[in-house]
Amino acid sequence: MKTVACVGAGVIGGGWVAHFLARGMRVKAWDPAPDAEDRLTRLVDAAWPALTELGLAEHADKANLSVIGTLAEATDQADFVQESAPEKLELKQKLLADIDAVTSPDVVIASSTSGYGMSEMQVAATHPERLVVGHPFNPPYLIPLVEVVGGNLTQQWAVQRAADFYRGTGKTVIVMDREVPGFIANRLQEAMWREALHMVANGEATVEQIDLSITDGPGLRWPIHGPC
Ligand SMILES: NC(=O)c1ccc[n+]([C@@H]2O[C@H](COP(=O)([O-])OP(=O)(O)OC[C@H]3O[C@@H](n4cnc5c(N)ncnc54)[C@H](O)[C@@H]3O)[C@@H](O)[C@H]2O)c1
């Protein structure tokens, strides 16, 4: 049974926790907020019926979650670290350096960031070569996609190990060849959202017409072969 450390346990960190638990892993979570454990427990409890219906892995158990008091204890003996702290560059730079300082150098540390490149975030780390982005879609325990990409100082073995790890947990992984601002899936979503706003603002279509044009149109085709 693998042990994953989840650093930051809000909407996305908690979603990762539920995913890893459902895949039969041990999870050690660390989050500095005083109500973090309550929020996390509620999130995992709310997710568990759906995860049970989808099929839990052998040994999957909510009791395999421990909420840990310090960052160093959380990452001790972890096979993989997933950081999901607030989207603030300075916070991420410091936190990733702090995680790096207390985690064995052969362990990959992944950030859930949806806005920053790893090149910007890994600047203060002593072992930046094992830092990658593992960008999920919300909620990470239901939507398979993870975009994996390293920064300028990341080594290929870390990207490969992160991709293998996520695939082993049942995720669909896109390994990016380069850092792309905003990540692919969000960029495509935003492109459509921009056009929807543009049509509404121009009086060309209503919100209801736009939604129906996708839910009962190409939205039915895209899950099978994508937009291209
Ligand atoms: N919400 C989404 O749809 C989504 C999707 C993909 C990726 N992300 C990314 O996931 C990350 C987390 O986003 P979220 O939506 O879960 O935010 P959130 O506000 O729900 O959770 C952030 C958590 O981090 C904790 N935290 C605060 N300071 C911390 C610190 N110094 N160290 C560790 N934890 C700390 C907070 O207590 C909170 O529980 C962000 O980088 C975001 O860009 C979000």
XYZ file of N, CA and C and ligand atoms in Angstrom:
728
model
N 0.843 -1.187 0.000
C 0.000 0.000 0.000
C 0.882 1.242 0.000
N 0.630 2.134 -0.944
C 1.435 3.358 -1.039
C 0.916 4.419 -0.062
N 1.818 5.304 0.330
C 1.430 6.415 1.195
C 1.603 7.719 0.423
N 0.548 8.531 0.410
C 0.599 9.818 -0.274
C 0.431 10.914 0.765
N 1.256 11.948 0.667
C 1.090 13.119 1.532
C 0.338 14.180 0.739
N -0.758 14.677 1.291
C -1.523 15.748 0.648
C -1.351 17.004 1.484
N -0.730 18.000 0.893
C -0.410 19.252 1.595
C -1.385 20.319 1.103
N -2.242 20.796 1.999
C -3.349 21.663 1.591
C -4.529 20.771 1.303
N -5.592 20.931 2.106
C -6.716 19.983 2.002
C -8.044 20.730 1.899
N -8.126 21.648 0.929
C -9.385 22.341 0.649
C -10.171 21.569 -0.399
N -10.754 22.287 -1.356
C -11.598 21.649 -2.377
C -10.790 20.623 -3.179
N -9.623 21.038 -3.677
C -8.836 20.153 -4.544
C -8.011 19.158 -3.718
N -7.339 19.653 -2.676
C -6.562 18.734 -1.828
C -7.475 17.662 -1.241
N -8.658 18.071 -0.778
C -9.606 17.102 -0.214
C -10.091 16.122 -1.270
N -10.270 16.626 -2.491
C -10.677 15.746 -3.588
C -9.605 14.719 -3.914
N -8.340 15.164 -3.881
C -7.229 14.215 -4.078
C -7.219 13.176 -2.951
N -7.437 13.634 -1.727
C -7.448 12.708 -0.582
C -8.493 11.613 -0.820
N -9.710 12.033 -1.216
C -10.780 11.048 -1.461
C -10.361 10.075 -2.566
N -9.738 10.608 -3.626
C -9.309 9.749 -4.739
C -8.280 8.716 -4.274
N -7.235 9.184 -3.583
C -6.163 8.257 -3.174
C -6.694 7.209 -2.181
N -7.572 7.639 -1.265
C -8.150 6.674 -0.312
C -8.951 5.608 -1.067
N -9.740 6.059 -2.047
C -10.576 5.119 -2.799
C -9.739 4.154 -3.613
N -8.515 4.541 -3.951
C -7.612 3.653 -4.689
C -6.789 2.775 -3.748
N -7.143 2.753 -2.494
C -6.529 1.830 -1.533
C -5.233 2.329 -0.937
N -5.023 3.627 -0.971
C -3.759 4.162 -0.443
C -3.938 4.705 0.966
N -2.789 4.850 1.617
C -2.744 5.530 2.903
C -2.502 7.014 2.612
N -3.218 7.902 3.275
C -3.046 9.331 3.008
C -2.736 10.064 4.300
N -1.690 10.882 4.230
C -1.364 11.751 5.369
C -1.599 13.178 4.889
N -2.509 13.889 5.553
C -2.868 15.238 5.107
C -2.355 16.264 6.102
N -1.875 17.383 5.544
C -1.471 18.514 6.388
C -2.061 19.785 5.823
N -2.697 20.573 6.683
C -3.300 21.851 6.276
C -3.307 22.721 7.524
N -2.795 23.974 7.431
C -2.648 24.794 8.636
C -3.958 25.360 9.185
N -5.059 25.287 8.447
C -6.307 25.906 8.929
C -6.857 25.136 10.126
N -7.358 25.847 11.137
C -7.862 25.160 12.339
C -9.043 24.230 12.062
N -9.854 24.573 11.036
C -11.023 23.720 10.748
C -10.758 22.725 9.609
N -9.478 22.574 9.242
C -9.159 21.771 8.050
C -9.612 20.318 8.210
N -9.399 19.744 9.399
C -9.738 18.324 9.569
C -11.247 18.108 9.418
N -12.047 19.020 10.012
C -13.514 18.893 9.897
C -13.950 18.990 8.440
N -13.390 19.996 7.741
C -13.772 20.189 6.328
C -13.395 18.972 5.504
N -12.205 18.456 5.775
C -11.709 17.313 5.010
C -12.576 16.082 5.266
N -12.911 15.856 6.533
C -13.740 14.694 6.872
C -15.093 14.792 6.172
N -15.667 16.005 6.166
C -16.973 16.182 5.502
C -16.858 15.915 4.009
N -15.766 16.409 3.396
C -15.605 16.217 1.947
C -15.471 14.721 1.612
N -14.643 14.025 2.389
C -14.429 12.597 2.102
C -15.731 11.817 2.342
N -16.447 12.152 3.409
C -17.728 11.473 3.679
C -18.717 11.700 2.538
N -18.732 12.933 2.015
C -19.679 13.254 0.935
C -19.305 12.534 -0.356
N -18.004 12.334 -0.578
C -17.548 11.698 -1.826
C -17.681 10.173 -1.774
N -17.640 9.603 -0.585
C -17.483 8.147 -0.452
C -18.614 7.327 -1.093
N -19.902 7.746 -0.966
C -20.953 6.938 -1.612
C -20.739 6.820 -3.121
N -20.378 7.922 -3.778
C -20.142 7.861 -5.231
C -18.938 6.981 -5.529
N -17.892 7.119 -4.722
C -16.681 6.319 -4.952
C -16.976 4.835 -4.720
N -17.828 4.538 -3.748
C -18.198 3.143 -3.467
C -18.975 2.577 -4.653
N -19.890 3.397 -5.182
C -20.678 2.939 -6.319
C -19.801 2.703 -7.548
N -18.786 3.549 -7.711
C -17.882 3.386 -8.854
C -16.951 2.190 -8.683
N -16.742 1.779 -7.423
C -15.885 0.622 -7.157
C -14.614 1.001 -6.439
N -14.527 0.599 -5.179
C -13.331 0.905 -4.387
C -12.254 -0.131 -4.656
N -11.001 0.268 -4.535
C -9.891 -0.685 -4.655
C -9.839 -1.554 -3.398
N -9.143 -2.684 -3.537
C -8.936 -3.538 -2.378
C -8.255 -2.713 -1.277
N -8.623 -2.903 -0.068
C -8.049 -2.195 1.101
C -8.473 -0.730 1.204
N -9.307 -0.257 0.275
C -9.720 1.156 0.378
C -10.545 1.348 1.636
N -10.181 2.369 2.397
C -10.852 2.580 3.678
C -10.630 4.035 4.093
N -11.700 4.703 4.504
C -11.556 6.084 4.972
C -10.640 6.166 6.189
N -10.529 5.045 6.911
C -9.678 5.028 8.111
C -8.194 5.105 7.755
N -7.868 4.987 6.468
C -6.458 5.112 6.060
C -6.010 6.567 5.944
N -6.882 7.481 6.333
C -6.526 8.907 6.331
C -6.065 9.330 7.724
N -4.901 9.993 7.792
C -4.511 10.649 9.041
C -4.257 12.114 8.752
N -4.786 12.965 9.586
C -4.504 14.397 9.491
C -3.368 14.662 10.470
N -2.267 15.213 9.919
C -1.001 15.249 10.641
C -0.706 16.679 11.090
N -0.030 16.799 12.235
C 0.198 18.113 12.838
C 1.313 18.936 12.220
N 2.302 18.287 11.603
C 3.395 19.072 11.009
C 3.676 18.584 9.587
N 4.227 19.505 8.807
C 4.561 19.177 7.422
C 5.579 18.033 7.359
N 6.589 18.093 8.231
C 7.646 17.081 8.197
C 7.096 15.694 8.503
N 6.178 15.610 9.464
C 5.585 14.291 9.780
C 4.701 13.807 8.630
N 4.032 14.752 7.972
C 3.129 14.358 6.886
C 3.909 13.750 5.719
N 5.069 14.311 5.410
C 5.804 13.816 4.237
C 6.765 12.670 4.588
N 6.965 12.436 5.880
C 7.852 11.349 6.304
C 7.296 10.017 5.789
N 8.118 9.227 5.109
C 7.736 7.910 4.573
C 6.723 7.991 3.417
N 6.444 9.194 2.913
C 5.479 9.292 1.808
C 6.148 8.850 0.507
N 5.365 8.185 -0.359
C 5.880 7.770 -1.673
C 5.657 8.853 -2.716
N 4.755 9.792 -2.430
C 4.402 10.843 -3.393
C 3.787 11.972 -2.587
N 4.047 13.219 -3.029
C 3.471 14.379 -2.326
C 2.648 15.189 -3.317
N 1.414 15.524 -2.927
C 0.545 16.367 -3.757
C 0.255 17.649 -3.006
N 0.722 18.770 -3.559
C 0.495 20.083 -2.924
C -0.731 20.745 -3.551
N -1.664 21.202 -2.703
C -2.893 21.862 -3.191
C -3.223 23.057 -2.301
N -2.243 23.922 -2.128
C -2.417 25.115 -1.291
C -2.953 26.260 -2.159
N -3.335 27.392 -1.528
C -3.907 28.499 -2.302
C -3.003 28.977 -3.441
N -3.678 29.505 -4.464
C -3.005 29.898 -5.704
C -2.337 31.272 -5.548
N -1.241 31.304 -4.779
C -0.471 32.543 -4.612
C 0.981 32.169 -4.848
N 1.633 32.893 -5.763
C 2.960 32.474 -6.197
C 3.964 32.409 -5.039
N 4.017 33.459 -4.217
C 5.021 33.458 -3.139
C 4.772 32.341 -2.145
N 3.476 32.109 -1.868
C 3.124 31.016 -0.951
C 3.590 29.672 -1.525
N 3.320 29.460 -2.817
C 3.700 28.186 -3.453
C 5.226 28.031 -3.468
N 5.936 29.129 -3.785
C 7.404 29.039 -3.833
C 7.957 28.625 -2.476
N 7.445 29.256 -1.416
C 7.955 28.958 -0.078
C 7.520 27.558 0.367
N 6.245 27.259 0.124
C 5.727 25.957 0.576
C 6.444 24.807 -0.135
N 6.648 24.941 -1.450
C 7.335 23.861 -2.176
C 8.768 23.709 -1.669
N 9.424 24.839 -1.333
C 10.780 24.766 -0.766
C 10.736 24.097 0.615
N 9.702 24.413 1.403
C 9.562 23.795 2.732
C 9.312 22.282 2.610
N 8.441 21.913 1.668
C 8.160 20.472 1.479
C 9.441 19.775 1.021
N 10.129 20.421 0.072
C 11.371 19.883 -0.476
C 12.388 19.629 0.643
N 12.440 20.558 1.610
C 13.446 20.459 2.673
C 13.202 19.278 3.615
N 11.945 18.821 3.705
C 11.647 17.758 4.679
C 11.298 16.424 4.014
N 11.455 16.355 2.685
C 11.044 15.144 1.964
C 12.250 14.500 1.285
N 12.340 13.195 1.406
C 13.449 12.456 0.785
C 13.588 12.854 -0.696
N 14.837 13.119 -1.183
C 15.031 13.682 -2.529
C 14.567 12.789 -3.680
N 14.317 11.510 -3.420
C 13.854 10.646 -4.515
C 12.331 10.634 -4.640
N 11.643 11.387 -3.775
C 10.171 11.422 -3.819
C 9.726 12.592 -4.688
N 8.776 12.320 -5.598
C 8.267 13.381 -6.466
C 7.235 14.221 -5.709
N 7.349 15.537 -5.881
C 6.406 16.479 -5.275
C 5.654 17.147 -6.419
N 4.323 17.017 -6.396
C 3.513 17.581 -7.484
C 2.649 18.713 -6.948
N 2.493 19.754 -7.752
C 1.609 20.869 -7.384
C 0.341 20.813 -8.222
N -0.793 21.093 -7.575
C -2.091 21.112 -8.277
C -2.346 22.429 -8.997
N -1.413 23.356 -8.947
C -1.655 24.713 -9.474
C -2.434 24.725 -10.785
N -3.336 25.717 -10.910
C -3.992 25.849 -12.209
C -3.500 27.078 -12.961
N -2.590 27.834 -12.340
C -2.182 29.066 -13.001
C -0.691 29.268 -13.194
N 0.141 28.633 -12.402
C 1.585 28.915 -12.474
C 2.339 27.779 -13.162
N 3.436 28.150 -13.809
C 4.328 27.134 -14.343
C 5.264 26.686 -13.234
N 5.720 25.432 -13.308
C 6.658 24.962 -12.282
C 7.950 25.765 -12.315
N 8.329 26.277 -13.511
C 9.559 27.082 -13.591
C 9.501 28.271 -12.645
N 8.314 28.862 -12.487
C 8.165 30.022 -11.585
C 8.145 29.593 -10.127
N 7.707 28.374 -9.859
C 7.444 27.971 -8.463
C 8.622 27.256 -7.812
N 9.523 26.682 -8.625
C 10.542 25.802 -8.060
C 11.828 26.545 -7.672
N 11.796 27.884 -7.763
C 13.024 28.680 -7.665
C 13.735 28.585 -6.304
N 12.978 28.317 -5.216
C 13.605 28.328 -3.888
C 13.937 26.919 -3.387
N 13.678 25.909 -4.186
C 13.878 24.526 -3.716
C 15.328 24.083 -3.874
N 15.777 23.242 -2.951
C 17.134 22.684 -3.044
C 17.182 21.539 -4.062
N 16.061 20.801 -4.189
C 15.985 19.693 -5.158
C 14.853 19.966 -6.148
N 15.010 21.012 -6.979
C 13.919 21.369 -7.897
C 13.684 20.313 -8.971
N 14.677 19.398 -9.131
C 14.572 18.417 -10.218
C 13.402 17.447 -10.021
N 12.856 17.356 -8.777
C 11.758 16.393 -8.570
C 10.413 17.103 -8.390
N 10.349 18.382 -8.773
C 9.103 19.136 -8.654
C 8.373 19.176 -10.003
N 7.105 18.785 -9.989
C 6.307 18.780 -11.223
C 4.954 19.416 -10.938
N 4.242 19.775 -11.992
C 2.831 20.133 -11.853
C 2.008 18.900 -12.200
N 1.007 18.625 -11.354
C 0.007 17.588 -11.637
C -1.343 18.266 -11.504
N -1.796 18.843 -12.628
C -2.989 19.702 -12.587
C -4.253 18.870 -12.818
N -5.128 18.801 -11.782
C -6.344 17.992 -11.918
C -7.514 18.828 -12.390
N -8.632 18.160 -12.589
C -9.901 18.844 -12.836
C -10.791 18.557 -11.641
N -11.568 19.517 -11.237
C -12.416 19.354 -10.059
C -13.711 18.607 -10.404
N -14.113 17.598 -9.630
C -13.426 17.036 -8.474
C -12.454 15.928 -8.874
N -11.254 15.951 -8.300
C -10.221 14.991 -8.724
C -10.600 13.523 -8.508
N -11.584 13.252 -7.656
C -11.956 11.842 -7.430
C -12.971 11.349 -8.459
N -13.482 12.268 -9.328
C -14.443 11.831 -10.354
C -13.932 12.070 -11.775
N -13.237 13.175 -11.992
C -12.796 13.507 -13.359
C -11.378 12.980 -13.559
N -11.175 12.139 -14.572
C -9.898 11.424 -14.691
C -8.678 12.281 -15.051
N -8.899 13.414 -15.729
C -7.765 14.120 -16.347
C -6.767 14.714 -15.355
N -5.469 14.487 -15.624
C -4.384 15.219 -14.954
C -3.389 15.645 -16.022
N -3.046 16.930 -16.043
C -1.995 17.407 -16.944
C -0.694 17.472 -16.146
N 0.326 16.770 -16.639
C 1.607 16.692 -15.927
C 2.673 17.405 -16.746
N 3.423 18.275 -16.063
C 4.483 19.000 -16.763
C 5.541 19.439 -15.754
N 6.777 19.445 -16.191
C 7.857 19.908 -15.325
C 8.199 21.360 -15.635
N 9.136 21.915 -14.856
C 9.642 23.254 -15.113
C 11.045 23.174 -15.696
N 11.698 24.333 -15.847
C 13.047 24.378 -16.425
C 14.035 23.503 -15.663
N 13.851 23.391 -14.341
C 14.818 22.671 -13.514
C 14.364 21.240 -13.182
N 13.214 20.839 -13.719
C 12.697 19.488 -13.432
C 13.395 18.474 -14.326
N 13.706 17.302 -13.769
C 14.294 16.249 -14.605
C 13.195 15.309 -15.112
N 13.484 14.709 -16.269
C 12.491 13.892 -16.951
C 12.016 12.711 -16.096
N 12.923 12.155 -15.268
C 12.513 10.991 -14.472
C 11.354 11.343 -13.533
N 11.338 12.607 -13.057
C 10.291 13.011 -12.118
C 8.947 13.134 -12.838
N 8.978 13.689 -14.060
C 7.752 13.802 -14.853
C 7.210 12.400 -15.134
N 8.118 11.492 -15.534
C 7.717 10.132 -15.866
C 7.161 9.408 -14.635
N 7.833 9.608 -13.504
C 7.383 8.921 -12.288
C 6.007 9.439 -11.846
N 5.797 10.758 -11.979
C 4.488 11.317 -11.608
C 3.409 10.752 -12.534
N 3.708 10.713 -13.839
C 2.720 10.196 -14.798
C 2.389 8.735 -14.484
N 3.425 7.936 -14.207
C 3.197 6.509 -13.887
C 2.372 6.373 -12.610
N 2.716 7.205 -11.624
C 1.996 7.140 -10.359
C 0.516 7.436 -10.570
N 0.218 8.556 -11.249
C -1.192 8.927 -11.453
C -1.924 7.844 -12.260
N -1.266 7.345 -13.311
C -1.922 6.301 -14.119
C -2.230 5.087 -13.249
N -1.310 4.767 -12.355
C -1.520 3.634 -11.438
C -2.726 3.840 -10.537
N -3.138 5.093 -10.346
C -4.326 5.350 -9.528
C -5.575 5.485 -10.397
N -5.439 5.189 -11.692
C -6.608 5.202 -12.562
C -6.838 6.512 -13.294
N -5.891 7.450 -13.177
C -6.069 8.731 -13.846
C -5.717 8.639 -15.331
N -6.307 9.542 -16.122
C -5.875 9.746 -17.503
C -4.856 10.879 -17.463
N -3.648 10.589 -17.957
C -2.561 11.565 -17.826
C -2.180 12.124 -19.189
N -2.101 13.430 -19.284
C -1.476 14.055 -20.451
C -0.126 14.578 -19.979
N 0.958 14.037 -20.550
C 2.281 14.577 -20.238
C 2.563 15.674 -21.260
N 2.695 16.885 -20.775
C 2.905 18.029 -21.657
C 4.377 18.118 -22.059
N 4.618 18.510 -23.315
C 5.996 18.659 -23.786
C 6.621 19.948 -23.277
N 5.773 20.927 -22.950
C 6.278 22.216 -22.468
C 5.216 22.862 -21.586
N 5.639 23.857 -20.821
C 4.691 24.570 -19.971
C 3.803 25.459 -20.843
N 2.498 25.333 -20.660
C 1.538 26.115 -21.430
C 0.731 26.951 -20.443
N 0.717 28.272 -20.591
C -0.045 29.086 -19.637
C -1.505 28.651 -19.587
N -2.007 28.364 -18.394
C -3.428 28.047 -18.223
C -3.808 26.586 -18.418
N -2.923 25.744 -18.948
C -3.181 24.317 -19.182
C -4.235 24.115 -20.293
N -4.144 22.985 -21.001
C -4.929 22.815 -22.238
C -6.434 22.834 -21.986
N -6.891 21.999 -21.055
C -8.345 21.836 -20.910
C -8.992 23.147 -20.470
N -8.346 23.853 -19.548
C -8.907 25.145 -19.115
C -8.890 26.161 -20.245
N -7.823 26.146 -21.054
C -7.740 27.092 -22.172
C -8.905 26.868 -23.138
N -9.197 25.585 -23.423
C -10.286 25.286 -24.358
C -11.627 25.687 -23.762
N -11.797 25.394 -22.469
C -13.043 25.777 -21.799
C -13.237 27.284 -21.846
N -12.144 28.008 -21.577
C -12.226 29.470 -21.533
C -12.500 30.047 -22.912
N -11.965 29.411 -23.946
C -12.196 29.906 -25.311
C -13.689 29.856 -25.624
N -14.315 28.742 -25.239
C -15.749 28.613 -25.499
C -16.543 29.594 -24.631
N -16.101 29.763 -23.391
C -16.780 30.688 -22.466
C -16.709 32.122 -22.997
N -15.541 32.509 -23.539
C -15.389 33.858 -24.117
C -16.385 34.070 -25.252
N -16.496 33.049 -26.127
C -17.385 33.173 -27.275
C -18.846 33.216 -26.823
N -19.169 32.447 -25.767
C -20.537 32.454 -25.238
C -20.877 33.848 -24.710
N -19.959 34.439 -23.960
C -20.196 35.786 -23.420
C -20.355 36.797 -24.553
N -19.534 36.634 -25.581
C -19.560 37.525 -26.738
C -20.924 37.453 -27.448
N -21.437 36.235 -27.635
C -22.736 36.080 -28.319
C -23.873 36.642 -27.475
N -23.800 36.441 -26.154
C -24.848 36.987 -25.281
C -24.785 38.513 -25.309
N -23.573 39.060 -25.194
C -23.411 40.520 -25.163
C -23.887 41.157 -26.465
N -23.707 40.463 -27.588
C -24.119 40.983 -28.903
C -25.600 40.755 -29.182
N -26.281 40.067 -28.273
C -27.694 39.745 -28.499
C -27.880 38.693 -29.574
N -26.841 37.903 -29.849
C -26.942 36.881 -30.922
C -27.607 35.600 -30.438
N -27.452 35.308 -29.137
C -28.063 34.082 -28.593
C -28.267 34.278 -27.099
N -29.233 33.534 -26.554
C -29.460 33.599 -25.107
C -28.606 32.533 -24.424
N -28.505 32.663 -23.104
C -27.769 31.661 -22.324
C -28.388 30.274 -22.532
N -29.731 30.218 -22.545
C -30.411 28.921 -22.709
C -30.099 28.315 -24.080
N -30.127 29.156 -25.121
C -29.829 28.640 -26.471
C -28.387 28.141 -26.555
N -27.475 28.873 -25.931
C -26.061 28.471 -25.987
C -25.855 27.148 -25.260
N -26.437 27.035 -24.057
C -26.267 25.790 -23.311
C -26.815 24.593 -24.098
N -28.046 24.769 -24.647
C -28.675 23.663 -25.372
C -27.882 23.295 -26.627
N -27.239 24.305 -27.232
C -26.479 24.024 -28.457
C -25.303 23.084 -28.174
N -24.841 23.076 -26.939
C -23.732 22.175 -26.592
C -24.240 20.874 -25.955
N -25.180 21.003 -24.980
C -25.607 19.770 -24.272
C -26.290 18.789 -25.225
N -26.997 19.303 -26.239
C -27.688 18.401 -27.163
C -27.075 18.442 -28.556
N -25.874 18.964 -28.632
C -25.162 19.039 -29.905
C -23.785 18.409 -29.760
N -22.726 19.167 -30.052
C -21.384 18.579 -30.046
C -20.945 18.053 -28.687
N -21.596 18.522 -27.602
C -21.265 17.981 -26.277
C -21.453 16.479 -26.206
N -22.350 15.941 -27.034
C -22.574 14.488 -27.039
C -21.460 13.762 -27.790
N -20.825 14.472 -28.718
C -19.792 13.843 -29.554
C -18.418 13.915 -28.877
N -18.151 15.037 -28.181
C -16.818 15.282 -27.641
C -16.288 14.203 -26.693
N -17.144 13.594 -25.836
C -16.567 12.572 -24.949
C -15.994 11.389 -25.710
N -16.448 11.208 -26.968
C -15.985 10.033 -27.727
C -14.704 10.345 -28.494
N -14.670 11.489 -29.201
C -13.430 11.733 -29.950
C -12.866 13.148 -29.819
N -13.297 13.904 -28.806
C -12.659 15.203 -28.561
C -13.035 16.247 -29.613
N -12.623 17.487 -29.436
C -13.050 18.555 -30.341
C -12.345 18.568 -31.695
N -11.214 17.889 -31.822
C -10.503 17.940 -33.111
C -10.948 16.815 -34.051
N -10.819 24.692 -7.516
C -10.547 24.165 -8.689
O -11.440 23.918 -9.526
C -9.115 23.820 -9.047
C -8.892 22.947 -10.127
C -7.578 22.558 -10.415
C -6.524 23.042 -9.646
N -6.772 23.907 -8.610
C -5.620 24.370 -7.815
O -5.602 23.664 -6.585
C -4.997 24.478 -5.575
C -5.933 24.567 -4.390
O -7.145 25.162 -4.789
P -8.505 24.925 -3.988
O -9.603 25.289 -4.933
O -8.509 23.582 -3.343
O -8.381 26.058 -2.860
P -9.010 26.015 -1.379
O -8.987 27.416 -0.904
O -10.301 25.270 -1.373
O -7.956 25.153 -0.539
C -6.700 25.614 -0.179
C -6.318 24.941 1.133
O -4.956 25.267 1.430
C -4.857 25.529 2.816
N -3.677 26.355 3.056
C -3.599 27.699 3.299
N -2.304 28.060 3.456
C -1.567 26.923 3.317
C -0.173 26.651 3.398
N 0.721 27.609 3.614
N 0.227 25.380 3.241
C -0.652 24.374 2.990
N -1.987 24.587 2.914
C -2.430 25.837 3.059
C -6.165 26.192 3.199
O -6.413 26.060 4.598
C -7.168 25.405 2.332
O -7.669 24.279 3.018
C -4.708 25.828 -6.234
O -3.364 25.842 -6.652
C -5.645 25.834 -7.424
O -5.182 26.631 -8.492
C -8.042 24.295 -8.286
